[in-house]
Coordinates of N, CA and C in Angstrom, one line a residue:
X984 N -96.4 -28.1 23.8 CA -96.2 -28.0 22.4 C -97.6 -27.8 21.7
X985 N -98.5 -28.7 22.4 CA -100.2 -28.3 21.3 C -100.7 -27.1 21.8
X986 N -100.1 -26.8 22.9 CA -100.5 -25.0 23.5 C -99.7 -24.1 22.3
X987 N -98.9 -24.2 22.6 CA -97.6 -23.2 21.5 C -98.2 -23.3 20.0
X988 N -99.1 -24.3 19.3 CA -99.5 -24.5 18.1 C -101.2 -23.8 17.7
X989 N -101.3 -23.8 18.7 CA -102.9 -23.6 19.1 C -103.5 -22.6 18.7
X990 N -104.9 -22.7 17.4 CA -104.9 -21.4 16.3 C -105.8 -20.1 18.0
X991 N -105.3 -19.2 18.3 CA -106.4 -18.5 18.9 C -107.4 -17.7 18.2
X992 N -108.1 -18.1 17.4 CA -109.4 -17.6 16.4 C -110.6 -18.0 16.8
X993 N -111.3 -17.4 16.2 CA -112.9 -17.9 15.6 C -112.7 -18.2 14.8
X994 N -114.0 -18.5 14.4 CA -114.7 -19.3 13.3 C -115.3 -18.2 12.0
X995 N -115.4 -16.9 13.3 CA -116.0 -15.4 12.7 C -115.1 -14.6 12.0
X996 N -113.4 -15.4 12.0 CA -112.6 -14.7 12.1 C -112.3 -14.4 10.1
X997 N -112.4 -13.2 9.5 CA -112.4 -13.0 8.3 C -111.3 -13.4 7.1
X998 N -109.5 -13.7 7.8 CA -108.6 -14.0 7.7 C -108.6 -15.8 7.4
X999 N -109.2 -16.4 8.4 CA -109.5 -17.5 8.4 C -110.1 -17.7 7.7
X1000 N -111.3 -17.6 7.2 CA -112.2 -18.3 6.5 C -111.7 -17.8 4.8
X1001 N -111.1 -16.5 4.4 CA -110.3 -16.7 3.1 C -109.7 -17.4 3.0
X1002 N -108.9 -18.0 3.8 CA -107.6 -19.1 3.8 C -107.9 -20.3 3.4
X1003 N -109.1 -20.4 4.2 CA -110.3 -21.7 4.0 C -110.4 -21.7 2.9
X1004 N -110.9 -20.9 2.3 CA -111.7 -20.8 0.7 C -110.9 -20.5 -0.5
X1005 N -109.7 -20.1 0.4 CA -108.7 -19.9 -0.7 C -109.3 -18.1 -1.7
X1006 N -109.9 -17.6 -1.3 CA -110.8 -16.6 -1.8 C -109.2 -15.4 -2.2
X1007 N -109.8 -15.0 -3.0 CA -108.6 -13.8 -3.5 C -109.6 -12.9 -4.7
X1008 N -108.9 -11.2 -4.0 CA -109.3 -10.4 -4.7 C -109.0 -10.2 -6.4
X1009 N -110.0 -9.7 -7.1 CA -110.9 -9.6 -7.0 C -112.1 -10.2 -7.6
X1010 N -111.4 -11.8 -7.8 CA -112.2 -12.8 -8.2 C -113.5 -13.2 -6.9
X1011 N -112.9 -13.2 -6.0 CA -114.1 -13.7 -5.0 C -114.1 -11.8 -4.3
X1012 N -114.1 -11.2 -4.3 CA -114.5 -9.8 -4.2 C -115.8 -9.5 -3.2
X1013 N -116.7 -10.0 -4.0 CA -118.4 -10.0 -3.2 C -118.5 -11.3 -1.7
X1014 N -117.8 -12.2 -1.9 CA -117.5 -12.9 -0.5 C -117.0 -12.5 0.2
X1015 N -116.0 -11.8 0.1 CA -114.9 -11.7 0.9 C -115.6 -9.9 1.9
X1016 N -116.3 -9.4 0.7 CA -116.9 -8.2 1.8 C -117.7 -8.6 2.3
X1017 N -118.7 -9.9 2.2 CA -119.9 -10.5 2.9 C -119.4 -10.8 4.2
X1018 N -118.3 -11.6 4.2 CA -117.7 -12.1 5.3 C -117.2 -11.1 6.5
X1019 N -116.6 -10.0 5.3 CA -116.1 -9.1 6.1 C -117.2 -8.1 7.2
X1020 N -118.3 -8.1 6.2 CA -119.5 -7.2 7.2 C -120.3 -8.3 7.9
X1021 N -119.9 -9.3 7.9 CA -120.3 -10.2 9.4 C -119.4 -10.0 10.8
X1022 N -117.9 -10.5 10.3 CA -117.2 -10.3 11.2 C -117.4 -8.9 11.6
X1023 N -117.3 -7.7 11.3 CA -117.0 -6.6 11.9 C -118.8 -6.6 12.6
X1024 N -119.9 -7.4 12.2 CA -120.8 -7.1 13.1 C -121.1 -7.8 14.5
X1025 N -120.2 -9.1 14.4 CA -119.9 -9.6 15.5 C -119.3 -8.9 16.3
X1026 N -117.8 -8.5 15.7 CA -116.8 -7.6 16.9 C -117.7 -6.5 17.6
X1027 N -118.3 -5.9 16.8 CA -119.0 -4.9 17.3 C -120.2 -5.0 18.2
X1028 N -120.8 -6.6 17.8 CA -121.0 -6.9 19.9 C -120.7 -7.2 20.8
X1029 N -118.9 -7.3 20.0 CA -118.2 -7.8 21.4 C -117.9 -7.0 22.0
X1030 N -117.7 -5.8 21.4 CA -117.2 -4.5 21.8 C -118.8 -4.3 22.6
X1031 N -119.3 -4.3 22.1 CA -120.3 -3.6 23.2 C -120.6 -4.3 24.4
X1032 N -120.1 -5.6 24.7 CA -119.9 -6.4 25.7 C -118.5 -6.3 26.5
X1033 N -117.8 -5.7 26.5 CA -116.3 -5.2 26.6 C -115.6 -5.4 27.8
X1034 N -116.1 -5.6 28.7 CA -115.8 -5.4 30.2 C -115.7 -6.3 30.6
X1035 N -114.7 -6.9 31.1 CA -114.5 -8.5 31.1 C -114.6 -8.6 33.0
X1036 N -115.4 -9.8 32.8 CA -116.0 -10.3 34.7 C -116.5 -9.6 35.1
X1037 N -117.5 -9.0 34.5 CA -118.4 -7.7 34.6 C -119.7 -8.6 35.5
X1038 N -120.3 -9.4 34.9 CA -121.5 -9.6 35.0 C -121.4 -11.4 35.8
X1039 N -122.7 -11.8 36.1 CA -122.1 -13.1 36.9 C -121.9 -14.2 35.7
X1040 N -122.6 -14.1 35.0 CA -122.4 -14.7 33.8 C -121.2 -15.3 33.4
X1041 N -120.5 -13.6 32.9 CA -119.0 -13.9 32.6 C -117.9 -14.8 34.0
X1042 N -118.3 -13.7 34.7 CA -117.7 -14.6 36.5 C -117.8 -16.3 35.9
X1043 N -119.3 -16.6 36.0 CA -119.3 -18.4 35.9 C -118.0 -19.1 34.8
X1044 N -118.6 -18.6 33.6 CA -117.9 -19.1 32.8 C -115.8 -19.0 32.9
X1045 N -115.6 -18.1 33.6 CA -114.3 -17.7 33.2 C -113.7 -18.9 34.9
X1046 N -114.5 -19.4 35.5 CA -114.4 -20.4 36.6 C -114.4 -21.8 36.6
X1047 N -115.9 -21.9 35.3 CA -115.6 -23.2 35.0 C -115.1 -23.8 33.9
X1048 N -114.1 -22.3 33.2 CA -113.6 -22.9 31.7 C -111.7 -23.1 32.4
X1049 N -111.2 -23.7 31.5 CA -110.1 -23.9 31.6 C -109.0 -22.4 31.6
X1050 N -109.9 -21.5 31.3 CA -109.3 -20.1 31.4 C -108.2 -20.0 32.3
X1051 N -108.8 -20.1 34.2 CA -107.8 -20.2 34.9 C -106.3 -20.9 35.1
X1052 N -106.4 -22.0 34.5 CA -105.0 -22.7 34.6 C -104.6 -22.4 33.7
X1053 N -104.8 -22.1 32.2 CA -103.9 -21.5 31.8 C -103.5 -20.2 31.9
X1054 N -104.2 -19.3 32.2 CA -103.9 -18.7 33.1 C -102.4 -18.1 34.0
X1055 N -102.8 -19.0 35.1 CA -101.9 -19.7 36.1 C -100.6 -20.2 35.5
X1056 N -100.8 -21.0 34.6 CA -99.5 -21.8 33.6 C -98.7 -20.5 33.4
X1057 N -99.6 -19.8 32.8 CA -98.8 -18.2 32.3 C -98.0 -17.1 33.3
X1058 N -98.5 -17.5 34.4 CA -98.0 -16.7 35.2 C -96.5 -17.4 36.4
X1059 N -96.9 -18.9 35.7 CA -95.3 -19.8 36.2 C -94.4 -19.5 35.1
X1060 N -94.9 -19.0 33.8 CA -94.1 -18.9 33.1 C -93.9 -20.1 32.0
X1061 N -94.9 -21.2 32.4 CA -94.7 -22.3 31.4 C -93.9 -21.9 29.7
X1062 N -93.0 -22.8 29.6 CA -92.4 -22.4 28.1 C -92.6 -22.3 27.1
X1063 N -93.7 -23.3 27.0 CA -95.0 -23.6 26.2 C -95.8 -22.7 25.8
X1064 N -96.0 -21.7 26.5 CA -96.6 -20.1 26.5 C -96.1 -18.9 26.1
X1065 N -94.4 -19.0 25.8 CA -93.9 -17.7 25.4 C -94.1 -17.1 24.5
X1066 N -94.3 -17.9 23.1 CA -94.7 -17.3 21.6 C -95.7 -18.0 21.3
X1067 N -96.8 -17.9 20.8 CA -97.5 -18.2 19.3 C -97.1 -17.8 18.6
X1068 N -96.5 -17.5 18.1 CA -95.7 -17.4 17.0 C -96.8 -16.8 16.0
X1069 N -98.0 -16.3 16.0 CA -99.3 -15.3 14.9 C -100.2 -14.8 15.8
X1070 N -101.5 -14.4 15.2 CA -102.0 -13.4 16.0 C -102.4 -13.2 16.5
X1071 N -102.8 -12.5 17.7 CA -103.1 -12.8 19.2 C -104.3 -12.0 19.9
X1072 N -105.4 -12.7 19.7 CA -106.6 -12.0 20.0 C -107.1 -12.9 21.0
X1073 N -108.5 -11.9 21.7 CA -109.2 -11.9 22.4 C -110.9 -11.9 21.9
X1074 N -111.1 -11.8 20.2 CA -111.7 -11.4 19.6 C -111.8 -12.2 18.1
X1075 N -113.2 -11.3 17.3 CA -112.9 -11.8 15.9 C -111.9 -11.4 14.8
X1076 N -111.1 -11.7 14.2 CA -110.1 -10.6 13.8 C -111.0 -10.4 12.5
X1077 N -111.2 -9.1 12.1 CA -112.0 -8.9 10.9 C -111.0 -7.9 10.1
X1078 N -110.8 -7.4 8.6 CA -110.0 -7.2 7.9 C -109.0 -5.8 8.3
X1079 N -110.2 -5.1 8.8 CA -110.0 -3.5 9.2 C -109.2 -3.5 8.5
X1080 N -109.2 -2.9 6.5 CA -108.8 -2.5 5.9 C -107.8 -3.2 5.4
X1081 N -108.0 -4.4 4.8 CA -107.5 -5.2 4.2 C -106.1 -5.4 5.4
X1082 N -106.4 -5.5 6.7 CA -105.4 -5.7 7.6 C -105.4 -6.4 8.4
X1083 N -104.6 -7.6 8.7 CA -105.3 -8.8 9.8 C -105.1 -8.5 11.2
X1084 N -104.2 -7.3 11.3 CA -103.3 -7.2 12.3 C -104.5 -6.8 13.4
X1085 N -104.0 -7.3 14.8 CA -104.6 -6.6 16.4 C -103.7 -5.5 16.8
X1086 N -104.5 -4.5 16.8 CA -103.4 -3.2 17.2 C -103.8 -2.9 18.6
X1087 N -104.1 -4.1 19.6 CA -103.7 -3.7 20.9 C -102.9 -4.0 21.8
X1088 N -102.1 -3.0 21.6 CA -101.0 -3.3 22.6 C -100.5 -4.2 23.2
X1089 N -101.3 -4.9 23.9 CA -101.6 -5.7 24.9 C -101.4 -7.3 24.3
X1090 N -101.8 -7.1 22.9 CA -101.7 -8.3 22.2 C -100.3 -8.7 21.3
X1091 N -98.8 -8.0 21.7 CA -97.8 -8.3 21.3 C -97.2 -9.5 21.3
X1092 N -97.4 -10.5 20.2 CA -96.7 -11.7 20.6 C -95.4 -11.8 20.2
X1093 N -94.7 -10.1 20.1 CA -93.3 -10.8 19.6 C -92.4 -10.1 21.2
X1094 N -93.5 -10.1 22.8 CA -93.0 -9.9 23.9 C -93.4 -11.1 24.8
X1095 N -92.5 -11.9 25.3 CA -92.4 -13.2 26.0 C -93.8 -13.1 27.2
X1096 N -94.9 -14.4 26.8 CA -96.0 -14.5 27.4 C -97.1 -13.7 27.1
X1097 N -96.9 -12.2 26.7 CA -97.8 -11.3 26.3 C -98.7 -11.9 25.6
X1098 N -99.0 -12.6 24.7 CA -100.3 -12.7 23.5 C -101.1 -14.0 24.9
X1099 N -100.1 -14.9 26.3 CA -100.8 -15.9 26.3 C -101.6 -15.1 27.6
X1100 N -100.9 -14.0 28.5 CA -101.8 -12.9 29.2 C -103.0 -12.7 28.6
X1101 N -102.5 -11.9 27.3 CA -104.0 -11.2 27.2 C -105.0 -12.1 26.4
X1102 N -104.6 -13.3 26.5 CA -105.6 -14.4 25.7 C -106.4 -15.2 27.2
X1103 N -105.6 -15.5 27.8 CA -106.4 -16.3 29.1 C -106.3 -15.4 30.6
X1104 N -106.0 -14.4 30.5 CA -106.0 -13.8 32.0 C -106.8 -12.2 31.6
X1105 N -107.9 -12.1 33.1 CA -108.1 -10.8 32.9 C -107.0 -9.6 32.6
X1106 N -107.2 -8.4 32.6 CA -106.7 -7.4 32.6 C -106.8 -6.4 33.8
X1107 N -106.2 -7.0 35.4 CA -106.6 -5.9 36.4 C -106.8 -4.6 36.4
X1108 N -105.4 -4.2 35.4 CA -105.1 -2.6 35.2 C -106.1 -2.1 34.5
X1109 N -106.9 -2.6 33.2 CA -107.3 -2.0 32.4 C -108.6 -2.9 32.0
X1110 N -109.7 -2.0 32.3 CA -111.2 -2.9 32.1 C -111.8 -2.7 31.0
X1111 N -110.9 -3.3 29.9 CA -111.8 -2.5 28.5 C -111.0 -4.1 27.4
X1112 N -111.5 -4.5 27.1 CA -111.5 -5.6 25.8 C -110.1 -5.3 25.0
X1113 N -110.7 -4.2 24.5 CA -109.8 -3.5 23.3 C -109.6 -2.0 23.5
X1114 N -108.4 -1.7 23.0 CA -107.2 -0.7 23.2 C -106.9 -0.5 22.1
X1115 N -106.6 1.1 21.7 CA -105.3 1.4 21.0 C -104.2 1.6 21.7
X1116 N -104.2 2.2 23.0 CA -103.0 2.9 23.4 C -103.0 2.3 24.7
X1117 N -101.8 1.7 25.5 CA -102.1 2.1 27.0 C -102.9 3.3 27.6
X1118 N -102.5 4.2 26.9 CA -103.2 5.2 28.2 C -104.2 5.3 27.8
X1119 N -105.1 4.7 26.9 CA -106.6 4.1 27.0 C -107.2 4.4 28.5
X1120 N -106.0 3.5 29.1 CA -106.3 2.9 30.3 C -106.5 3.8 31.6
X1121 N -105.8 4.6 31.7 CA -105.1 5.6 32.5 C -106.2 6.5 33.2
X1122 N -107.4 6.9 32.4 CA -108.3 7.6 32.3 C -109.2 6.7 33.0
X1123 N -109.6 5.4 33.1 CA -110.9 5.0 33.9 C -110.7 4.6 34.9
X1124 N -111.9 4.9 35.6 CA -111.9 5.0 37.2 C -111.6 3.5 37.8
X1125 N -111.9 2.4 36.9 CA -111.5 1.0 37.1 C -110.5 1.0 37.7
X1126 N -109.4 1.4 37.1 CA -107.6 1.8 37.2 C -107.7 1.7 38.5
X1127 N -106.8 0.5 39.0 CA -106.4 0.9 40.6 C -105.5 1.9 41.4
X1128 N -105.1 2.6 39.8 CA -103.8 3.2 40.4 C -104.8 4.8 39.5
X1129 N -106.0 5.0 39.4 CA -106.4 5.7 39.2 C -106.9 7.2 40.5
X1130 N -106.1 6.8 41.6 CA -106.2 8.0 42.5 C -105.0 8.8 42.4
X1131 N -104.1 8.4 41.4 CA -103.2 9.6 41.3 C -103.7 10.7 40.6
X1132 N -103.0 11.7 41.1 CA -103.0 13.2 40.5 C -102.6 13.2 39.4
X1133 N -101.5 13.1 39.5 CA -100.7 13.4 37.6 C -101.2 12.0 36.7
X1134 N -101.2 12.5 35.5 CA -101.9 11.6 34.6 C -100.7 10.3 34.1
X1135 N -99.9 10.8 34.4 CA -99.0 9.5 33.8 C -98.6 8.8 34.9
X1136 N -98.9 9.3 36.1 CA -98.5 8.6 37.2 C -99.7 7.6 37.4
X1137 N -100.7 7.4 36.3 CA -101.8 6.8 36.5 C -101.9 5.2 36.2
X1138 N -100.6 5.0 35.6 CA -100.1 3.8 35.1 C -100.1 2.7 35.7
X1139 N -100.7 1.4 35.3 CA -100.9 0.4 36.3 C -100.1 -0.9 36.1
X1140 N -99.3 -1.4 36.7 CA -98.4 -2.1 36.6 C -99.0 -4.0 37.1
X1141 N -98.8 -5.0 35.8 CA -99.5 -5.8 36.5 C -98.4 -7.1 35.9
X1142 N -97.5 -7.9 36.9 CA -96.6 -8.8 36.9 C -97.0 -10.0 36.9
X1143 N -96.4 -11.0 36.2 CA -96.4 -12.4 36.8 C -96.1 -12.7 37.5
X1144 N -95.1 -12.5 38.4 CA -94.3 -13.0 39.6 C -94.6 -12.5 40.6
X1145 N -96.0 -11.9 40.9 CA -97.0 -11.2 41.8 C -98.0 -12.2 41.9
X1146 N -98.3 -12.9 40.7 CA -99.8 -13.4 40.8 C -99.4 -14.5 39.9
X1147 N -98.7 -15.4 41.3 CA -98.4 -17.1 41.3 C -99.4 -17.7 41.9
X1148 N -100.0 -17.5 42.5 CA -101.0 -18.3 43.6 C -102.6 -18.7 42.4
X1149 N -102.6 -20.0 42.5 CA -103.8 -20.8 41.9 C -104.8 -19.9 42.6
X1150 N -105.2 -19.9 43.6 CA -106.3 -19.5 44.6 C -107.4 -18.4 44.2
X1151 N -106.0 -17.3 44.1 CA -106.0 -16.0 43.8 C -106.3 -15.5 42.5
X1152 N -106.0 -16.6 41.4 CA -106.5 -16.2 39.8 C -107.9 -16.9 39.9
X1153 N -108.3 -18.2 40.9 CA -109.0 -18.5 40.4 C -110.6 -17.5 40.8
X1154 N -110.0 -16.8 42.2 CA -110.9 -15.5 42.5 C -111.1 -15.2 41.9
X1155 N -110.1 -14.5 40.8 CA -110.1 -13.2 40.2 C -109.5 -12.3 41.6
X1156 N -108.1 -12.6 42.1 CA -108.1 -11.5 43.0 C -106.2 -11.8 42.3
X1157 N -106.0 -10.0 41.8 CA -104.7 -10.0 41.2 C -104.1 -9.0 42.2
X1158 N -102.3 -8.9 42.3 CA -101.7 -8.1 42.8 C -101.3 -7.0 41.6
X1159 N -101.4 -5.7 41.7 CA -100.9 -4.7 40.9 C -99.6 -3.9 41.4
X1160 N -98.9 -3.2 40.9 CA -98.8 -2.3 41.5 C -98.8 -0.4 40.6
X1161 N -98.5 0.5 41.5 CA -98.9 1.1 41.4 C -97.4 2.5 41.5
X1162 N -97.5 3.3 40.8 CA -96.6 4.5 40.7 C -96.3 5.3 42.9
X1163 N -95.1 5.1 42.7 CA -94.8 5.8 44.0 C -93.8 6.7 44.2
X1164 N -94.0 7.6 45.2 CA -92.9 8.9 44.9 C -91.7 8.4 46.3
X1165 N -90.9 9.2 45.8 CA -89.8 8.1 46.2 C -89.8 8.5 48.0
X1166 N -89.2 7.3 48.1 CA -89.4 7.1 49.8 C -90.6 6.2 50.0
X1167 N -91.5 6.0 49.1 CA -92.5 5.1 49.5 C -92.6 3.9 48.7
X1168 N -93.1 2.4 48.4 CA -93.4 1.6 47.4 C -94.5 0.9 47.7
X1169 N -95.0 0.5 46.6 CA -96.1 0.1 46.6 C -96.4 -1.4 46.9
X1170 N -97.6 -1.2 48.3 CA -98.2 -2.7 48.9 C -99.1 -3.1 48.7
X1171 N -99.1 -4.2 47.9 CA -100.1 -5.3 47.0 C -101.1 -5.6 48.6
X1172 N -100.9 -5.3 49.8 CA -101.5 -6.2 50.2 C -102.8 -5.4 50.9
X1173 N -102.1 -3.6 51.1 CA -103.3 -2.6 51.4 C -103.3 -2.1 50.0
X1174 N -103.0 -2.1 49.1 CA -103.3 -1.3 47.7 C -103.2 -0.2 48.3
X1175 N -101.8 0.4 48.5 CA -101.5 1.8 48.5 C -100.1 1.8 48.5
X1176 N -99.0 3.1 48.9 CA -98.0 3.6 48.8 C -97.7 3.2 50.2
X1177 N -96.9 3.0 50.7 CA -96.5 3.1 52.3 C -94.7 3.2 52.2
X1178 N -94.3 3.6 53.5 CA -93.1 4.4 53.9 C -92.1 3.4 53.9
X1179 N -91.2 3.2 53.0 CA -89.8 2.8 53.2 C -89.2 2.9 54.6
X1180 N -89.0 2.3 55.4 CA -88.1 2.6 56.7 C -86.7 2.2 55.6
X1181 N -85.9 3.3 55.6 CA -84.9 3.3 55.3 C -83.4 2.0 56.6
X1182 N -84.3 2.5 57.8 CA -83.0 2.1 59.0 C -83.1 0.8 59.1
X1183 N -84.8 -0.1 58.9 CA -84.9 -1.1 59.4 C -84.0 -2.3 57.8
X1184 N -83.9 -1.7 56.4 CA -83.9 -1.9 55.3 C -82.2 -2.0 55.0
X1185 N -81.9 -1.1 56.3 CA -80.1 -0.7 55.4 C -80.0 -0.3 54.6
X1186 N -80.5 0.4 54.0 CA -80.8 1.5 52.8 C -80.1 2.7 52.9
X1187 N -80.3 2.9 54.4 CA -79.3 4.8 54.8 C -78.2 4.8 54.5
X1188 N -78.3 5.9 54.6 CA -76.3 6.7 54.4 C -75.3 7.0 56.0
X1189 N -76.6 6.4 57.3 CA -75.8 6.7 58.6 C -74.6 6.3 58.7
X1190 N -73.6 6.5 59.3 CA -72.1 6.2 59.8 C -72.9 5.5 61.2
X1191 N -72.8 4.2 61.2 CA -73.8 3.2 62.3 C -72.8 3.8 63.7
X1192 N -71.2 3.6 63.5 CA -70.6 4.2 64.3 C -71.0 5.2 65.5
X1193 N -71.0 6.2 64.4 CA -71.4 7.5 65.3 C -72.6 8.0 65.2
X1194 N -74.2 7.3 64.1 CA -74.6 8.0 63.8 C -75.5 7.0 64.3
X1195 N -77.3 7.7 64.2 CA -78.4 6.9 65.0 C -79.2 7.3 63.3
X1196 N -80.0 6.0 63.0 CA -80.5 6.0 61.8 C -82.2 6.3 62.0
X1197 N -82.9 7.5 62.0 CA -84.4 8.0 62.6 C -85.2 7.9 61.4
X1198 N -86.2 6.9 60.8 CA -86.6 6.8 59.9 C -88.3 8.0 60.4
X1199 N -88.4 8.7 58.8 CA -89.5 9.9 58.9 C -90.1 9.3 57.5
X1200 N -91.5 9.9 57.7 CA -92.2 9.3 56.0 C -91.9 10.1 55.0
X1201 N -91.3 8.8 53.9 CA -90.8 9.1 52.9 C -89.5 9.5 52.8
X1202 N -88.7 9.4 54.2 CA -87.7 9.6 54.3 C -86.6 9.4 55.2
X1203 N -86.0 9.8 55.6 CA -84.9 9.1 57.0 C -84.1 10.4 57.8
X1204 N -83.3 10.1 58.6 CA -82.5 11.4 58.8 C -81.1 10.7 60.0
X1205 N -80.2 11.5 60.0 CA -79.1 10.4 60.9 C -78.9 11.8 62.1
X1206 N -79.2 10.9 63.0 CA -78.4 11.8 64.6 C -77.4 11.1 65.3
X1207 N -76.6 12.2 65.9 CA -75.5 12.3 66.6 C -75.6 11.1 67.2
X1208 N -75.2 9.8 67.3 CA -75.6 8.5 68.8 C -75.0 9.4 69.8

């Protein structure tokens, strides 16, 4: 319950500190842009710092803060974690145009656990702070699913129910997965595509009767027993 209540702000944050002050245009006018050209000069070092467990620095901190278990919490699904119920940053929120809103994606808290992911867990798929668009993402070579050819096949897929293991968050070692053409699915364990055996799976269309189930990559074939 004090998780679920829990403001995720700064101190830098421009929304907040009107609230504080009770400030309203365009009686406090001249504050409220003072504040505002602080915050946006903060974000704008945070953005130039952008790349999260980049450096050993960040590594330390993100090990010895409570980050991981909640985290972890988030990825059991604790219930406690489904909504905050406001806004969900990683950052300062500053007005951008008389607007409090986070327009990244990633920060939806009206999608179950989303705002408590991208508040306490890295981002495997995508090595950038802030986003307009997923396919931000799609484009950098970070992207593990970035050796696909086609561009939308570039999409990186990253679950809760992959990355239960304490051990493994507290590495920083996540499972993703990754776009596969059919006949193949993707193994968290070599980070690649590998071959469906359709015969060993029961997946085929053989008549077991009369037929012998010959599994080929990407595919299967039935002969004569």
């Amino acid at each position: 319950t004090v998780v679920g209540s829990a403001l995720l702000t700064r101190s830098s944050d421009s929304c907040k500190i009107i609230n504080e002050h009770k400030w309203e245009y365009p009686r406090n006018a001249g504050s409220i842009e003072a504040v505002e050209m602080e915050c946006v000069r903060l974000r704008e070092i945070d953005w130039e710092n952008a790349d999260p467990f980049k450096g050993p620095l960040e590594r330390f901190q993100w090990r010895v803060s409570a980050s991981y278990y909640m985290c972890h919490f988030t990825m059991l699904e604790n219930p406690s974690l489904i909504m905050f119920g406001e806004r969900c940053d990683n950052f300062a929120n500053c007005l951008m145009g008389r607007s409090a809103r986070n327009y990244d994606p990633r920060a939806d808290d009206s999608k179950p656990f989303q705002c408590a992911m991208y508040s306490f867990c890295p981002d495997p798929c995508c090595n950038k702070k802030v986003i307009s668009s997923i396919e931000d993402c799609w484009g950098l070579e970070d992207n593990p699913c970035y050796w696909q050819t086609d561009p939308e096949k570039k999409r990186c897929g990253f679950n809760r129910e992959d990355n239960r293991d304490l051990a493994s968050v507290v590495l920083n070692e996540w499972n993703v997965t990754c776009h596969c053409e059919p006949g193949y699915e993707w193994e968290s364990m070599f980070g690649s595509c590998v071959d469906i055996d359709e015969c060993s799976t029961g997946t085929h269309t053989c008549v077991p009767t009369i037929e012998m189930c010959i599994n080929l990559k990407g595919n299967y074939s039935c002969a004569c027993a």
